[in-house]
Short mmCIF file of N, CA and C and ligand atoms in Angstrom, two decimals:
data_model
loop_
_atom_site.label_atom_id
_atom_site.label_comp_id
_atom_site.label_asym_id
_atom_site.label_seq_id
_atom_site.Cartn_x
_atom_site.Cartn_y
_atom_site.Cartn_z
N MET A 8 2.36 29.38 37.81
CA MET A 8 2.90 28.30 36.99
C MET A 8 3.06 28.76 35.54
N ALA A 9 4.22 28.50 34.98
CA ALA A 9 4.49 28.95 33.60
C ALA A 9 3.72 28.09 32.59
N THR A 10 3.04 28.74 31.66
CA THR A 10 2.32 28.01 30.62
C THR A 10 3.26 27.79 29.44
N ASP A 11 2.79 27.00 28.46
CA ASP A 11 3.57 26.78 27.24
C ASP A 11 3.91 28.11 26.59
N LEU A 12 2.94 29.03 26.61
CA LEU A 12 3.17 30.34 26.00
C LEU A 12 4.29 31.10 26.71
N ASP A 13 4.25 31.06 28.04
CA ASP A 13 5.30 31.75 28.81
C ASP A 13 6.67 31.17 28.48
N ILE A 14 6.73 29.86 28.37
CA ILE A 14 8.01 29.19 28.09
C ILE A 14 8.53 29.62 26.72
N ILE A 15 7.63 29.70 25.76
CA ILE A 15 8.05 30.13 24.41
C ILE A 15 8.53 31.59 24.46
N LEU A 16 7.72 32.45 25.07
CA LEU A 16 8.06 33.87 25.06
C LEU A 16 9.37 34.17 25.80
N LYS A 17 9.68 33.36 26.78
CA LYS A 17 10.92 33.55 27.55
C LYS A 17 12.16 33.50 26.66
N LYS A 18 12.05 32.79 25.53
CA LYS A 18 13.21 32.64 24.65
C LYS A 18 13.46 33.89 23.82
N TYR A 19 12.47 34.78 23.79
CA TYR A 19 12.58 35.96 22.92
C TYR A 19 12.73 37.23 23.74
N LYS A 20 13.17 38.27 23.04
CA LYS A 20 13.39 39.55 23.71
C LYS A 20 12.11 40.38 23.68
N GLN A 21 11.67 40.82 24.83
CA GLN A 21 10.44 41.60 24.92
C GLN A 21 10.54 42.87 24.08
N GLY A 22 9.46 43.15 23.35
CA GLY A 22 9.40 44.39 22.58
C GLY A 22 10.09 44.34 21.22
N LYS A 23 10.73 43.23 20.90
CA LYS A 23 11.45 43.12 19.62
C LYS A 23 10.49 42.60 18.55
N ARG A 24 9.91 43.53 17.82
CA ARG A 24 8.80 43.20 16.91
C ARG A 24 9.19 42.29 15.75
N GLU A 25 10.45 42.33 15.34
CA GLU A 25 10.85 41.47 14.22
C GLU A 25 10.82 39.99 14.61
N GLU A 26 10.60 39.71 15.87
CA GLU A 26 10.51 38.31 16.29
C GLU A 26 9.06 37.78 16.25
N LEU A 27 8.15 38.63 15.78
CA LEU A 27 6.75 38.22 15.77
C LEU A 27 6.53 36.89 15.02
N ILE A 28 7.00 36.81 13.79
CA ILE A 28 6.72 35.60 12.98
C ILE A 28 7.36 34.35 13.60
N PRO A 29 8.65 34.39 13.98
CA PRO A 29 9.21 33.20 14.66
C PRO A 29 8.43 32.81 15.91
N ILE A 30 7.97 33.79 16.66
CA ILE A 30 7.20 33.48 17.88
C ILE A 30 5.89 32.79 17.49
N LEU A 31 5.20 33.36 16.50
CA LEU A 31 3.91 32.76 16.08
C LEU A 31 4.12 31.35 15.55
N GLN A 32 5.22 31.16 14.80
CA GLN A 32 5.51 29.82 14.27
C GLN A 32 5.71 28.82 15.40
N GLU A 33 6.45 29.26 16.40
CA GLU A 33 6.73 28.36 17.51
C GLU A 33 5.45 28.03 18.29
N ILE A 34 4.61 29.03 18.47
CA ILE A 34 3.35 28.79 19.19
C ILE A 34 2.49 27.81 18.39
N GLN A 35 2.44 28.03 17.07
CA GLN A 35 1.61 27.12 16.26
C GLN A 35 2.15 25.69 16.30
N GLU A 36 3.48 25.56 16.29
CA GLU A 36 4.07 24.22 16.38
C GLU A 36 3.69 23.56 17.70
N GLU A 37 3.66 24.35 18.75
CA GLU A 37 3.38 23.81 20.08
C GLU A 37 1.88 23.53 20.27
N LEU A 38 1.04 24.51 19.91
CA LEU A 38 -0.40 24.38 20.19
C LEU A 38 -1.21 23.85 19.01
N GLY A 39 -0.63 23.91 17.81
CA GLY A 39 -1.36 23.48 16.62
C GLY A 39 -2.12 24.61 15.95
N TYR A 40 -2.25 25.73 16.62
CA TYR A 40 -2.94 26.90 16.05
C TYR A 40 -2.63 28.12 16.92
N LEU A 41 -3.06 29.28 16.44
CA LEU A 41 -2.84 30.51 17.21
C LEU A 41 -4.16 30.87 17.91
N SER A 42 -4.20 30.63 19.18
CA SER A 42 -5.43 30.93 19.93
C SER A 42 -5.53 32.44 20.18
N GLU A 43 -6.72 32.87 20.55
CA GLU A 43 -6.92 34.29 20.85
C GLU A 43 -6.05 34.69 22.05
N GLU A 44 -5.98 33.78 23.02
CA GLU A 44 -5.16 34.03 24.21
C GLU A 44 -3.69 34.26 23.81
N ALA A 45 -3.23 33.43 22.87
CA ALA A 45 -1.83 33.54 22.43
C ALA A 45 -1.59 34.88 21.73
N ILE A 46 -2.53 35.27 20.88
CA ILE A 46 -2.37 36.54 20.14
C ILE A 46 -2.31 37.71 21.13
N VAL A 47 -3.21 37.68 22.11
CA VAL A 47 -3.25 38.76 23.10
C VAL A 47 -1.92 38.81 23.88
N LYS A 48 -1.46 37.65 24.27
CA LYS A 48 -0.22 37.58 25.06
C LYS A 48 0.99 38.04 24.24
N VAL A 49 1.06 37.62 23.00
CA VAL A 49 2.17 38.03 22.14
C VAL A 49 2.10 39.55 21.92
N GLY A 50 0.88 40.05 21.74
CA GLY A 50 0.70 41.50 21.57
C GLY A 50 1.25 42.27 22.76
N GLY A 51 0.94 41.81 23.96
CA GLY A 51 1.44 42.45 25.17
C GLY A 51 2.96 42.37 25.25
N PHE A 52 3.49 41.24 24.84
CA PHE A 52 4.93 40.99 24.92
C PHE A 52 5.73 41.87 23.96
N LEU A 53 5.18 42.00 22.74
CA LEU A 53 5.92 42.76 21.72
C LEU A 53 5.46 44.22 21.59
N GLY A 54 4.39 44.56 22.31
CA GLY A 54 3.87 45.92 22.20
C GLY A 54 3.15 46.15 20.88
N LEU A 55 2.45 45.14 20.42
CA LEU A 55 1.70 45.25 19.17
C LEU A 55 0.22 45.03 19.45
N SER A 56 -0.65 45.69 18.68
CA SER A 56 -2.08 45.46 18.87
C SER A 56 -2.46 44.10 18.30
N THR A 57 -3.54 43.51 18.82
CA THR A 57 -3.98 42.22 18.30
C THR A 57 -4.41 42.36 16.84
N THR A 58 -4.97 43.50 16.48
CA THR A 58 -5.40 43.74 15.10
C THR A 58 -4.19 43.65 14.17
N LYS A 59 -3.10 44.27 14.60
CA LYS A 59 -1.87 44.25 13.79
C LYS A 59 -1.37 42.81 13.66
N ILE A 60 -1.38 42.07 14.74
CA ILE A 60 -0.88 40.69 14.70
C ILE A 60 -1.75 39.83 13.79
N TYR A 61 -3.08 39.94 13.94
CA TYR A 61 -3.97 39.18 13.05
C TYR A 61 -3.70 39.57 11.60
N GLY A 62 -3.57 40.86 11.36
CA GLY A 62 -3.34 41.34 10.00
C GLY A 62 -2.09 40.73 9.39
N LEU A 63 -1.01 40.68 10.17
CA LEU A 63 0.24 40.12 9.66
C LEU A 63 0.15 38.60 9.54
N ALA A 64 -0.44 37.97 10.54
CA ALA A 64 -0.49 36.49 10.54
C ALA A 64 -1.37 35.96 9.41
N THR A 65 -2.46 36.65 9.10
CA THR A 65 -3.34 36.14 8.04
C THR A 65 -2.69 36.29 6.66
N PHE A 66 -1.66 37.10 6.58
CA PHE A 66 -0.92 37.25 5.33
C PHE A 66 -0.20 35.94 4.98
N TYR A 67 0.16 35.18 6.00
CA TYR A 67 0.85 33.89 5.79
C TYR A 67 -0.18 32.78 5.89
N ASP A 68 -0.35 32.00 4.82
CA ASP A 68 -1.42 31.00 4.89
C ASP A 68 -1.06 29.79 5.75
N ARG A 69 0.14 29.76 6.32
CA ARG A 69 0.49 28.63 7.17
C ARG A 69 -0.10 28.74 8.58
N PHE A 70 -0.56 29.93 8.96
CA PHE A 70 -1.09 30.08 10.32
C PHE A 70 -2.57 29.72 10.39
N ARG A 71 -2.91 29.02 11.45
CA ARG A 71 -4.30 28.63 11.71
C ARG A 71 -4.80 29.37 12.94
N PHE A 72 -6.09 29.69 12.95
CA PHE A 72 -6.65 30.41 14.09
C PHE A 72 -7.71 29.57 14.81
N ILE A 73 -7.91 28.37 14.32
CA ILE A 73 -8.81 27.44 15.01
C ILE A 73 -8.06 26.11 15.15
N PRO A 74 -8.38 25.33 16.18
CA PRO A 74 -7.68 24.07 16.36
C PRO A 74 -7.92 23.12 15.19
N SER A 75 -6.92 22.30 14.88
CA SER A 75 -7.09 21.27 13.85
C SER A 75 -8.04 20.20 14.37
N GLY A 76 -8.57 19.40 13.45
CA GLY A 76 -9.40 18.28 13.86
C GLY A 76 -8.56 17.18 14.49
N LYS A 77 -9.25 16.20 15.12
CA LYS A 77 -8.50 15.06 15.68
C LYS A 77 -7.77 14.36 14.54
N ILE A 78 -8.42 14.32 13.39
CA ILE A 78 -7.78 13.78 12.19
C ILE A 78 -7.43 14.97 11.30
N LYS A 79 -6.16 15.09 11.04
CA LYS A 79 -5.70 16.22 10.23
C LYS A 79 -5.08 15.68 8.94
N VAL A 80 -5.67 16.09 7.82
CA VAL A 80 -5.20 15.60 6.52
C VAL A 80 -4.51 16.75 5.78
N SER A 81 -3.33 16.48 5.29
CA SER A 81 -2.64 17.45 4.42
C SER A 81 -2.62 16.86 3.02
N ILE A 82 -3.06 17.64 2.06
CA ILE A 82 -3.09 17.17 0.67
C ILE A 82 -2.07 17.98 -0.12
N CYS A 83 -1.17 17.28 -0.78
CA CYS A 83 -0.16 17.98 -1.57
C CYS A 83 -0.78 18.47 -2.87
N HIS A 84 -0.53 19.73 -3.15
CA HIS A 84 -1.02 20.29 -4.41
C HIS A 84 0.14 20.93 -5.18
N GLY A 85 1.34 20.37 -4.93
CA GLY A 85 2.51 20.82 -5.68
C GLY A 85 2.38 20.41 -7.14
N THR A 86 3.28 20.87 -7.98
CA THR A 86 3.17 20.67 -9.42
C THR A 86 3.00 19.20 -9.80
N SER A 87 3.86 18.35 -9.27
CA SER A 87 3.82 16.95 -9.64
C SER A 87 2.50 16.29 -9.19
N CYS A 88 2.10 16.55 -7.96
CA CYS A 88 0.84 15.98 -7.47
C CYS A 88 -0.35 16.55 -8.25
N PHE A 89 -0.26 17.81 -8.58
CA PHE A 89 -1.32 18.43 -9.38
C PHE A 89 -1.45 17.71 -10.72
N LEU A 90 -0.31 17.46 -11.36
CA LEU A 90 -0.34 16.78 -12.66
C LEU A 90 -0.85 15.35 -12.54
N ASN A 91 -0.74 14.78 -11.35
CA ASN A 91 -1.22 13.41 -11.13
C ASN A 91 -2.62 13.36 -10.54
N GLY A 92 -3.28 14.50 -10.46
CA GLY A 92 -4.70 14.46 -10.08
C GLY A 92 -5.05 14.93 -8.69
N SER A 93 -4.19 15.73 -8.05
CA SER A 93 -4.51 16.14 -6.67
C SER A 93 -5.79 16.97 -6.58
N GLN A 94 -6.15 17.67 -7.68
CA GLN A 94 -7.37 18.49 -7.61
C GLN A 94 -8.61 17.63 -7.35
N SER A 95 -8.67 16.45 -7.97
CA SER A 95 -9.85 15.60 -7.74
C SER A 95 -9.85 15.06 -6.30
N VAL A 96 -8.64 14.87 -5.73
CA VAL A 96 -8.55 14.42 -4.34
C VAL A 96 -9.06 15.55 -3.42
N ILE A 97 -8.65 16.77 -3.72
CA ILE A 97 -9.10 17.92 -2.92
C ILE A 97 -10.62 18.07 -3.01
N ASN A 98 -11.15 17.98 -4.22
CA ASN A 98 -12.60 18.11 -4.39
C ASN A 98 -13.35 17.04 -3.62
N LYS A 99 -12.82 15.83 -3.65
CA LYS A 99 -13.50 14.71 -2.98
C LYS A 99 -13.47 14.88 -1.47
N ILE A 100 -12.34 15.28 -0.95
CA ILE A 100 -12.26 15.42 0.51
C ILE A 100 -13.17 16.55 0.98
N LYS A 101 -13.28 17.58 0.15
CA LYS A 101 -14.19 18.69 0.49
C LYS A 101 -15.63 18.18 0.56
N ASP A 102 -16.01 17.36 -0.43
CA ASP A 102 -17.36 16.79 -0.44
C ASP A 102 -17.58 15.87 0.75
N GLU A 103 -16.60 15.03 1.04
CA GLU A 103 -16.74 14.03 2.11
C GLU A 103 -16.79 14.67 3.49
N ILE A 104 -15.92 15.66 3.72
CA ILE A 104 -15.81 16.24 5.06
C ILE A 104 -16.76 17.42 5.24
N GLY A 105 -17.03 18.12 4.16
CA GLY A 105 -18.03 19.19 4.20
C GLY A 105 -17.54 20.52 4.73
N VAL A 106 -16.24 20.71 4.79
CA VAL A 106 -15.70 22.03 5.16
C VAL A 106 -14.61 22.42 4.16
N LEU A 107 -14.22 23.67 4.24
CA LEU A 107 -13.18 24.16 3.33
C LEU A 107 -11.79 23.89 3.92
N PRO A 108 -10.76 23.95 3.09
CA PRO A 108 -9.41 23.77 3.62
C PRO A 108 -9.12 24.78 4.72
N GLY A 109 -8.48 24.33 5.77
CA GLY A 109 -8.15 25.22 6.89
C GLY A 109 -9.24 25.29 7.94
N GLN A 110 -10.43 24.74 7.61
CA GLN A 110 -11.52 24.73 8.60
C GLN A 110 -11.55 23.37 9.31
N THR A 111 -12.31 23.30 10.37
CA THR A 111 -12.45 22.06 11.13
C THR A 111 -13.93 21.72 11.21
N THR A 112 -14.27 20.45 11.09
CA THR A 112 -15.69 20.07 11.18
C THR A 112 -16.23 20.45 12.56
N ARG A 113 -17.52 20.68 12.61
CA ARG A 113 -18.16 21.14 13.85
C ARG A 113 -17.91 20.20 15.03
N ASP A 114 -17.84 18.90 14.74
CA ASP A 114 -17.59 17.94 15.83
C ASP A 114 -16.12 17.89 16.22
N GLY A 115 -15.28 18.66 15.54
CA GLY A 115 -13.85 18.70 15.89
C GLY A 115 -13.07 17.49 15.41
N ASN A 116 -13.71 16.65 14.60
CA ASN A 116 -13.04 15.40 14.19
C ASN A 116 -12.07 15.56 13.02
N PHE A 117 -12.43 16.39 12.04
CA PHE A 117 -11.62 16.45 10.82
C PHE A 117 -11.23 17.87 10.46
N SER A 118 -10.04 17.99 9.92
CA SER A 118 -9.66 19.22 9.23
C SER A 118 -8.68 18.80 8.14
N TYR A 119 -8.55 19.64 7.15
CA TYR A 119 -7.57 19.36 6.11
C TYR A 119 -6.98 20.65 5.59
N GLU A 120 -5.81 20.50 5.03
CA GLU A 120 -5.14 21.67 4.47
C GLU A 120 -4.48 21.26 3.17
N ILE A 121 -4.29 22.26 2.34
CA ILE A 121 -3.63 22.02 1.06
C ILE A 121 -2.22 22.56 1.20
N VAL A 122 -1.25 21.74 0.87
CA VAL A 122 0.14 22.16 1.04
C VAL A 122 0.89 22.03 -0.29
N SER A 123 2.04 22.67 -0.35
CA SER A 123 2.85 22.49 -1.56
C SER A 123 3.77 21.31 -1.33
N CYS A 124 4.64 21.05 -2.25
CA CYS A 124 5.42 19.81 -2.30
C CYS A 124 5.83 19.23 -0.94
N MET A 125 5.51 17.94 -0.74
CA MET A 125 5.89 17.24 0.49
C MET A 125 7.18 16.45 0.30
N GLY A 126 7.76 16.57 -0.87
CA GLY A 126 9.04 15.90 -1.11
C GLY A 126 8.92 14.45 -1.54
N GLY A 127 7.73 14.04 -1.97
CA GLY A 127 7.57 12.66 -2.44
C GLY A 127 6.91 12.64 -3.80
N CYS A 128 7.39 13.49 -4.69
CA CYS A 128 6.72 13.75 -5.98
C CYS A 128 6.46 12.49 -6.80
N HIS A 129 7.34 11.49 -6.71
CA HIS A 129 7.14 10.27 -7.51
C HIS A 129 5.96 9.46 -7.00
N ASN A 130 5.47 9.81 -5.83
CA ASN A 130 4.39 9.03 -5.21
C ASN A 130 3.05 9.75 -5.21
N GLY A 131 2.95 10.81 -6.00
CA GLY A 131 1.75 11.62 -5.97
C GLY A 131 0.59 11.02 -6.74
N PRO A 132 -0.60 11.50 -6.45
CA PRO A 132 -0.90 12.48 -5.40
C PRO A 132 -0.62 11.90 -4.01
N LEU A 133 -0.07 12.75 -3.19
CA LEU A 133 0.35 12.33 -1.86
C LEU A 133 -0.48 13.06 -0.80
N ILE A 134 -0.93 12.31 0.19
CA ILE A 134 -1.60 12.96 1.33
C ILE A 134 -0.95 12.47 2.62
N ASN A 135 -1.13 13.23 3.67
CA ASN A 135 -0.61 12.86 4.97
C ASN A 135 -1.77 12.92 5.96
N VAL A 136 -1.98 11.82 6.66
CA VAL A 136 -3.06 11.76 7.64
C VAL A 136 -2.43 11.58 9.01
N ASN A 137 -2.50 12.60 9.84
CA ASN A 137 -1.88 12.56 11.18
C ASN A 137 -0.46 11.99 11.16
N GLY A 138 0.31 12.45 10.19
CA GLY A 138 1.72 12.05 10.14
C GLY A 138 2.01 10.84 9.28
N GLU A 139 0.96 10.17 8.80
CA GLU A 139 1.16 8.96 7.98
C GLU A 139 0.90 9.27 6.51
N TYR A 140 1.86 8.94 5.65
CA TYR A 140 1.71 9.25 4.23
C TYR A 140 0.90 8.18 3.50
N HIS A 141 0.10 8.63 2.56
CA HIS A 141 -0.64 7.73 1.66
C HIS A 141 -0.28 8.15 0.24
N ALA A 142 0.39 7.24 -0.48
CA ALA A 142 0.90 7.57 -1.80
C ALA A 142 -0.10 7.17 -2.89
N HIS A 143 0.04 7.79 -4.04
CA HIS A 143 -0.79 7.49 -5.22
C HIS A 143 -2.27 7.43 -4.87
N ILE A 144 -2.68 8.36 -4.04
CA ILE A 144 -4.07 8.34 -3.57
C ILE A 144 -5.02 8.74 -4.70
N LYS A 145 -6.15 8.08 -4.73
CA LYS A 145 -7.15 8.41 -5.77
C LYS A 145 -8.41 8.89 -5.07
N ALA A 146 -9.12 9.80 -5.72
CA ALA A 146 -10.33 10.37 -5.12
C ALA A 146 -11.28 9.27 -4.66
N GLU A 147 -11.40 8.22 -5.47
CA GLU A 147 -12.38 7.18 -5.12
C GLU A 147 -11.97 6.37 -3.89
N GLN A 148 -10.73 6.49 -3.43
CA GLN A 148 -10.31 5.78 -2.21
C GLN A 148 -10.71 6.55 -0.94
N LEU A 149 -11.03 7.83 -1.10
CA LEU A 149 -11.25 8.66 0.09
C LEU A 149 -12.46 8.28 0.94
N PRO A 150 -13.62 7.97 0.33
CA PRO A 150 -14.75 7.62 1.20
C PRO A 150 -14.41 6.47 2.15
N GLU A 151 -13.73 5.45 1.66
CA GLU A 151 -13.37 4.30 2.49
C GLU A 151 -12.36 4.72 3.57
N LEU A 152 -11.37 5.52 3.17
CA LEU A 152 -10.36 5.98 4.11
C LEU A 152 -11.01 6.81 5.23
N ILE A 153 -11.91 7.70 4.86
CA ILE A 153 -12.57 8.56 5.86
C ILE A 153 -13.47 7.73 6.76
N LYS A 154 -14.13 6.74 6.19
CA LYS A 154 -14.97 5.84 6.99
C LYS A 154 -14.12 5.14 8.05
N ARG A 155 -12.96 4.67 7.63
CA ARG A 155 -12.05 3.99 8.57
C ARG A 155 -11.58 4.94 9.66
N LEU A 156 -11.25 6.17 9.26
CA LEU A 156 -10.78 7.15 10.24
C LEU A 156 -11.88 7.50 11.24
N LYS A 157 -13.12 7.61 10.73
CA LYS A 157 -14.25 7.91 11.64
C LYS A 157 -14.42 6.79 12.64
N TYR A 158 -14.26 5.57 12.18
CA TYR A 158 -14.37 4.41 13.06
C TYR A 158 -13.32 4.50 14.16
N VAL A 159 -12.11 4.84 13.77
CA VAL A 159 -11.00 4.96 14.74
C VAL A 159 -11.34 6.02 15.79
N ILE A 160 -11.86 7.18 15.35
CA ILE A 160 -12.20 8.26 16.30
C ILE A 160 -13.30 7.79 17.24
N GLU A 161 -14.34 7.17 16.69
CA GLU A 161 -15.48 6.77 17.51
C GLU A 161 -15.13 5.65 18.49
N ASN A 162 -14.12 4.87 18.17
CA ASN A 162 -13.77 3.75 19.04
C ASN A 162 -12.47 3.98 19.81
N ASP A 163 -12.04 5.21 19.85
CA ASP A 163 -10.79 5.55 20.53
C ASP A 163 -11.02 5.71 22.02
S1 FES B 212 4.45 17.80 -5.65
FE1 FES B 212 3.46 16.55 -4.19
S2 FES B 212 5.10 15.60 -3.15
FE2 FES B 212 6.09 16.94 -4.56
#
């Protein structure tokens, strides 16, 4: 039975190394991160060592190597959001969740990432929680927001 990885790789030409980044992007879009299994499979497909693939993929900060949390928060740190206080939002979420950007809490519930402009500069600081935007967010709103999200996870 063909897996998601097989279906993705079928679209590309075996051994064509310049397709590495598009392949990794597509896998991440599909799986949410680059699993060890995926890296090994891509390595076999393109004839590249896993070390080489990790080396290249870690150069791009958009790639993740661990699954995102059930709740995934993206915090905009583009110029406009920065000028409107996104740093205090980032600091607060780090305190509340207890992990660094790009990491996932041990229970698998939360992860967050810092991104550049989300295209809503007039509404900054802007965050996105599982696809839903929250505009003009303030650091002091985060504890309540996270409490609500935890409730949703626990009662899902
Ligand atoms: S800088 Fe944050 S949305 Fe543009």
